[in-house]
Amino acid sequence: MHTVGIIGGGQLGRMLIQAGIDFNLSVKVLDPDPNAPCKDLCSQFVQGSLTDYDTVYNFGKGLDIVTIEIENVNTDALAKLEEEGVRVFPQPSIIKLIQDKRSQKLFYQQSGIPTADFILTETKEEVIDHLDFLPAVHKLGKAGYDGRGVQKIESQGDVYKAFDAPGVLEKMIDFEKEISVIVARSLSGDVSVFPVVELVFDPVYNLVDYLIAPADITDEQAEEAQRIAVSVIKELKMVGLLAVEMFLTREGTILVNEVAPRPHNSGHQTIKANYTSQYEQHLRAILKLPFGATTQTVPSAMVNLLGEIGYEGPAKYDGIDKVLSMEGAHIHLYGKENTKPYRKMGHITLLDPDRKKLIEKVRYVKENLKVIS
Amino acid sequence: MHTVGIIGGGQLGRMLIQAGIDFNLSVKVLDPDPNAPCKDLCSQFVQGSLTDYDTVYNFGKGLDIVTIEIENVNTDALAKLEEEGVRVFPQPSIIKLIQDKRSQKLFYQQSGIPTADFILTETKEEVIDHLDFLPAVHKLGKAGYDGRGVQKIESQGDVYKAFDAPGVLEKMIDFEKEISVIVARSLSGDVSVFPVVELVFDPVYNLVDYLIAPADITDEQAEEAQRIAVSVIKELKMVGLLAVEMFLTREGTILVNEVAPRPHNSGHQTIKANYTSQYEQHLRAILKLPFGATTQTVPSAMVNLLGEIGYEGPAKYDGIDKVLSMEGAHIHLYGKENTKPYRKMGHITLLDPDRKKLIEKVRYVKENLKVIS
């Protein structure tokens, strides 16, 4: 039996543990929240900071394998563990590269990965120097997450929103669709790729509204998106799972937006709809097992269950009966005791051979299921 | 959050907990083995006997819901809990009826459920009085499990094998196939039925060798098998999941062999191959949630991983890489530290649209994957 340490004990760690049951894993989890979603599902739970060197180092020391479920972790401690013989996947140097959106963009540029044009900026004032580059998106180099650390700078009037810290000013892309491809790579260099998913964003909160898989794009576009995702993980030489978020522009070009070196929100539906889930695939990668087939058996959609505005406290799921009475509706709750506005409390996966019906089911979920308190 | 108690902490409980993660369940488990497969996956683990009144009663007192993963439990204690307001599913009276193969057979007879002819016997001598009824199978009324408590009595020379205890002598059925249908019923009387699976037994050890779903039978036979399984659970008025094992005779008749009021070995493949797994369906039943669709997305086979003869001790899984490199092969290990001959250590689910290829994959698993020590 392998002992696997997971840095981060949120929903991604929880679903990773759920998949890990099938592999007889003994799991140790680190999270700052004493009631983290993984708390009751692991052999050992350590409460502590993910960004503190000593905490992360002491957590990982003596484990066979360490992995992450969030990229905002202390990579120096992980590098030290790697040096001492712990198998850390994804590799700490790659997590570090991805943590900083500036180094991520430079990596794409240097590796010939198509991505939106960009300018590195150190201060808010530097943004003002590039008015001719607008409309653009200003991203904070570090610590941006789920829409935080991202500002649209459409014209001069928006420049006040720019970050007065190292960032990257990216040409705004007039995209047709946002898509995501999850890839995985083994230590021996084998690569596995999942079907393309389409992300539909909530324009106000910049959170995924729902996703649908497979994406409604041409076969050529799908192949191109998969080819790009594979080239990203190959160029990184990363071991583990990588989610590659991309734009399909109105001209039909595909550009990499950003990547996440871990199981991803855009892969939740693989639990129900694909031969192998993203979680199982990540485990196969880090346990040195052959990859599973990524074949999708039925079209699917995924809706995040976000805490309703106006409610804060112990969570209740209103409308769960209505939603679960739909054919092909499955709930995944994250074990979070308290809800608050826009907190990710769970997700619903919908299965239906008919894409139109899938979207109707998405609407039904959004109208009928509310996370309140 | 519901607190659910599970009587029994083996692999069925383990997979039930795995499915329960999605419903935010807090799970408490009772098992006599301090290292039971569920040990590390529940909020509370109690070591104790499943058949002792006080142990079972004290375990269940104060819980919202109690269920079972094995039927050899103290039903008097469960009945007392039910009386005190704990929701016990399946109902204790039904577990009690099913525990005794004699009352099971009487129930089929009284309810007009087709089953093999039988004679109740109290002693071995009574079997001798019925030589004209041979060939038959003699089954111990209580405590038979996985082939224990079952003897073939083909002719007078086999009578010495008969049990000298209350039993049932069943007419031996010259069957074409053994099949199983899993059904579930809610408190409000809704019934859900899974596709028919075909069980291929190891003739020597009377254990499932592999199963394949859907069964290779006619549509009419499949409908008849499903109709019978539905009538069994309706007649029982049982809440929860029921596996109905049946014979398809050479004449094309379907007869109920026996039932299990819980998730069952013949439903493992539903985790990977069906919209809703048997475990999720059982939870939906006992949590008063609507049933999920039982649609099968791709044909599948399931192979039990049994401890190899000649090995006893800490388990190793030899050949796991070979097997997992096959498209559509997925492993489910049960977290048992030690192997011994014929112990169920895990299972492999195989997915393939082509039935012939599925069977080839079964052969490959059986030849290449060995549980040794």
PDB file of N, CA and C in Angstrom, chain A residues 72-102:
ATOM      1  N   ASN A  72      -1.350  26.800  -5.046  1.00  0.00           N
ATOM      2  CA  ASN A  72      -0.794  27.822  -4.165  1.00  0.00           C
ATOM      3  C   ASN A  72      -0.160  27.169  -2.923  1.00  0.00           C
ATOM      4  N   VAL A  73       0.982  26.538  -3.144  1.00  0.00           N
ATOM      5  CA  VAL A  73       1.667  25.779  -2.087  1.00  0.00           C
ATOM      6  C   VAL A  73       3.128  26.200  -2.031  1.00  0.00           C
ATOM      7  N   ASN A  74       3.798  25.842  -0.951  1.00  0.00           N
ATOM      8  CA  ASN A  74       5.214  26.195  -0.822  1.00  0.00           C
ATOM      9  C   ASN A  74       6.073  25.247  -1.661  1.00  0.00           C
ATOM     10  N   THR A  75       6.525  25.732  -2.804  1.00  0.00           N
ATOM     11  CA  THR A  75       7.265  24.857  -3.720  1.00  0.00           C
ATOM     12  C   THR A  75       8.719  24.647  -3.273  1.00  0.00           C
ATOM     13  N   ASP A  76       9.259  25.539  -2.439  1.00  0.00           N
ATOM     14  CA  ASP A  76      10.622  25.313  -1.934  1.00  0.00           C
ATOM     15  C   ASP A  76      10.650  24.071  -1.045  1.00  0.00           C
ATOM     16  N   ALA A  77       9.634  23.954  -0.201  1.00  0.00           N
ATOM     17  CA  ALA A  77       9.549  22.771   0.666  1.00  0.00           C
ATOM     18  C   ALA A  77       9.372  21.513  -0.180  1.00  0.00           C
ATOM     19  N   LEU A  78       8.546  21.613  -1.217  1.00  0.00           N
ATOM     20  CA  LEU A  78       8.335  20.449  -2.086  1.00  0.00           C
ATOM     21  C   LEU A  78       9.622  20.075  -2.816  1.00  0.00           C
ATOM     22  N   ALA A  79      10.391  21.094  -3.217  1.00  0.00           N
ATOM     23  CA  ALA A  79      11.660  20.828  -3.911  1.00  0.00           C
ATOM     24  C   ALA A  79      12.630  20.115  -2.975  1.00  0.00           C
ATOM     25  N   LYS A  80      12.622  20.514  -1.713  1.00  0.00           N
ATOM     26  CA  LYS A  80      13.494  19.869  -0.728  1.00  0.00           C
ATOM     27  C   LYS A  80      13.086  18.397  -0.540  1.00  0.00           C
ATOM     28  N   LEU A  81      11.785  18.161  -0.476  1.00  0.00           N
ATOM     29  CA  LEU A  81      11.291  16.787  -0.332  1.00  0.00           C
ATOM     30  C   LEU A  81      11.697  15.941  -1.545  1.00  0.00           C
ATOM     31  N   GLU A  82      11.572  16.530  -2.719  1.00  0.00           N
ATOM     32  CA  GLU A  82      11.935  15.842  -3.962  1.00  0.00           C
ATOM     33  C   GLU A  82      13.415  15.465  -3.930  1.00  0.00           C
ATOM     34  N   GLU A  83      14.226  16.417  -3.465  1.00  0.00           N
ATOM     35  CA  GLU A  83      15.674  16.203  -3.362  1.00  0.00           C
ATOM     36  C   GLU A  83      15.974  15.034  -2.416  1.00  0.00           C
ATOM     37  N   GLU A  84      15.139  14.890  -1.399  1.00  0.00           N
ATOM     38  CA  GLU A  84      15.357  13.834  -0.406  1.00  0.00           C
ATOM     39  C   GLU A  84      14.725  12.506  -0.807  1.00  0.00           C
ATOM     40  N   GLY A  85      14.185  12.449  -2.012  1.00  0.00           N
ATOM     41  CA  GLY A  85      13.714  11.158  -2.515  1.00  0.00           C
ATOM     42  C   GLY A  85      12.218  10.936  -2.493  1.00  0.00           C
ATOM     43  N   VAL A  86      11.442  11.886  -1.990  1.00  0.00           N
ATOM     44  CA  VAL A  86       9.983  11.748  -2.065  1.00  0.00           C
ATOM     45  C   VAL A  86       9.577  11.979  -3.524  1.00  0.00           C
ATOM     46  N   ARG A  87       8.648  11.169  -4.017  1.00  0.00           N
ATOM     47  CA  ARG A  87       8.170  11.388  -5.396  1.00  0.00           C
ATOM     48  C   ARG A  87       7.101  12.481  -5.341  1.00  0.00           C
ATOM     49  N   VAL A  88       7.474  13.680  -5.792  1.00  0.00           N
ATOM     50  CA  VAL A  88       6.530  14.800  -5.770  1.00  0.00           C
ATOM     51  C   VAL A  88       6.020  15.038  -7.191  1.00  0.00           C
ATOM     52  N   PHE A  89       4.723  14.804  -7.401  1.00  0.00           N
ATOM     53  CA  PHE A  89       4.097  14.987  -8.718  1.00  0.00           C
ATOM     54  C   PHE A  89       2.830  15.808  -8.568  1.00  0.00           C
ATOM     55  N   PRO A  90       2.675  16.880  -9.353  1.00  0.00           N
ATOM     56  CA  PRO A  90       3.607  17.382 -10.361  1.00  0.00           C
ATOM     57  C   PRO A  90       4.896  17.892  -9.702  1.00  0.00           C
ATOM     58  N   GLN A  91       5.950  17.949 -10.498  1.00  0.00           N
ATOM     59  CA  GLN A  91       7.253  18.345  -9.980  1.00  0.00           C
ATOM     60  C   GLN A  91       7.205  19.801  -9.477  1.00  0.00           C
ATOM     61  N   PRO A  92       7.861  20.057  -8.339  1.00  0.00           N
ATOM     62  CA  PRO A  92       7.821  21.391  -7.725  1.00  0.00           C
ATOM     63  C   PRO A  92       8.221  22.523  -8.673  1.00  0.00           C
ATOM     64  N   SER A  93       9.197  22.289  -9.533  1.00  0.00           N
ATOM     65  CA  SER A  93       9.633  23.356 -10.443  1.00  0.00           C
ATOM     66  C   SER A  93       8.503  23.747 -11.402  1.00  0.00           C
ATOM     67  N   ILE A  94       7.686  22.778 -11.753  1.00  0.00           N
ATOM     68  CA  ILE A  94       6.576  23.052 -12.685  1.00  0.00           C
ATOM     69  C   ILE A  94       5.434  23.771 -11.964  1.00  0.00           C
ATOM     70  N   ILE A  95       5.173  23.362 -10.727  1.00  0.00           N
ATOM     71  CA  ILE A  95       4.147  24.074  -9.942  1.00  0.00           C
ATOM     72  C   ILE A  95       4.564  25.538  -9.816  1.00  0.00           C
ATOM     73  N   LYS A  96       5.858  25.745  -9.544  1.00  0.00           N
ATOM     74  CA  LYS A  96       6.382  27.107  -9.360  1.00  0.00           C
ATOM     75  C   LYS A  96       6.216  27.931 -10.640  1.00  0.00           C
ATOM     76  N   LEU A  97       6.529  27.337 -11.756  1.00  0.00           N
ATOM     77  CA  LEU A  97       6.384  28.023 -13.041  1.00  0.00           C
ATOM     78  C   LEU A  97       4.920  28.418 -13.269  1.00  0.00           C
ATOM     79  N   ILE A  98       4.025  27.508 -12.948  1.00  0.00           N
ATOM     80  CA  ILE A  98       2.605  27.745 -13.225  1.00  0.00           C
ATOM     81  C   ILE A  98       1.990  28.733 -12.227  1.00  0.00           C
ATOM     82  N   GLN A  99       2.510  28.752 -10.998  1.00  0.00           N
ATOM     83  CA  GLN A  99       2.004  29.680  -9.970  1.00  0.00           C
ATOM     84  C   GLN A  99       2.058  31.131 -10.442  1.00  0.00           C
ATOM     85  N   ASP A 100       3.069  31.434 -11.223  1.00  0.00           N
ATOM     86  CA  ASP A 100       3.263  32.816 -11.674  1.00  0.00           C
ATOM     87  C   ASP A 100       2.792  32.941 -13.121  1.00  0.00           C
ATOM     88  N   LYS A 101       1.739  33.722 -13.319  1.00  0.00           N
ATOM     89  CA  LYS A 101       1.180  33.841 -14.668  1.00  0.00           C
ATOM     90  C   LYS A 101       2.169  34.467 -15.633  1.00  0.00           C
ATOM     91  N   ARG A 102       3.143  35.185 -15.107  1.00  0.00           N
ATOM     92  CA  ARG A 102       4.189  35.775 -15.952  1.00  0.00           C
ATOM     93  C   ARG A 102       5.107  34.675 -16.500  1.00  0.00           C
TER      94      ARG A 102
END
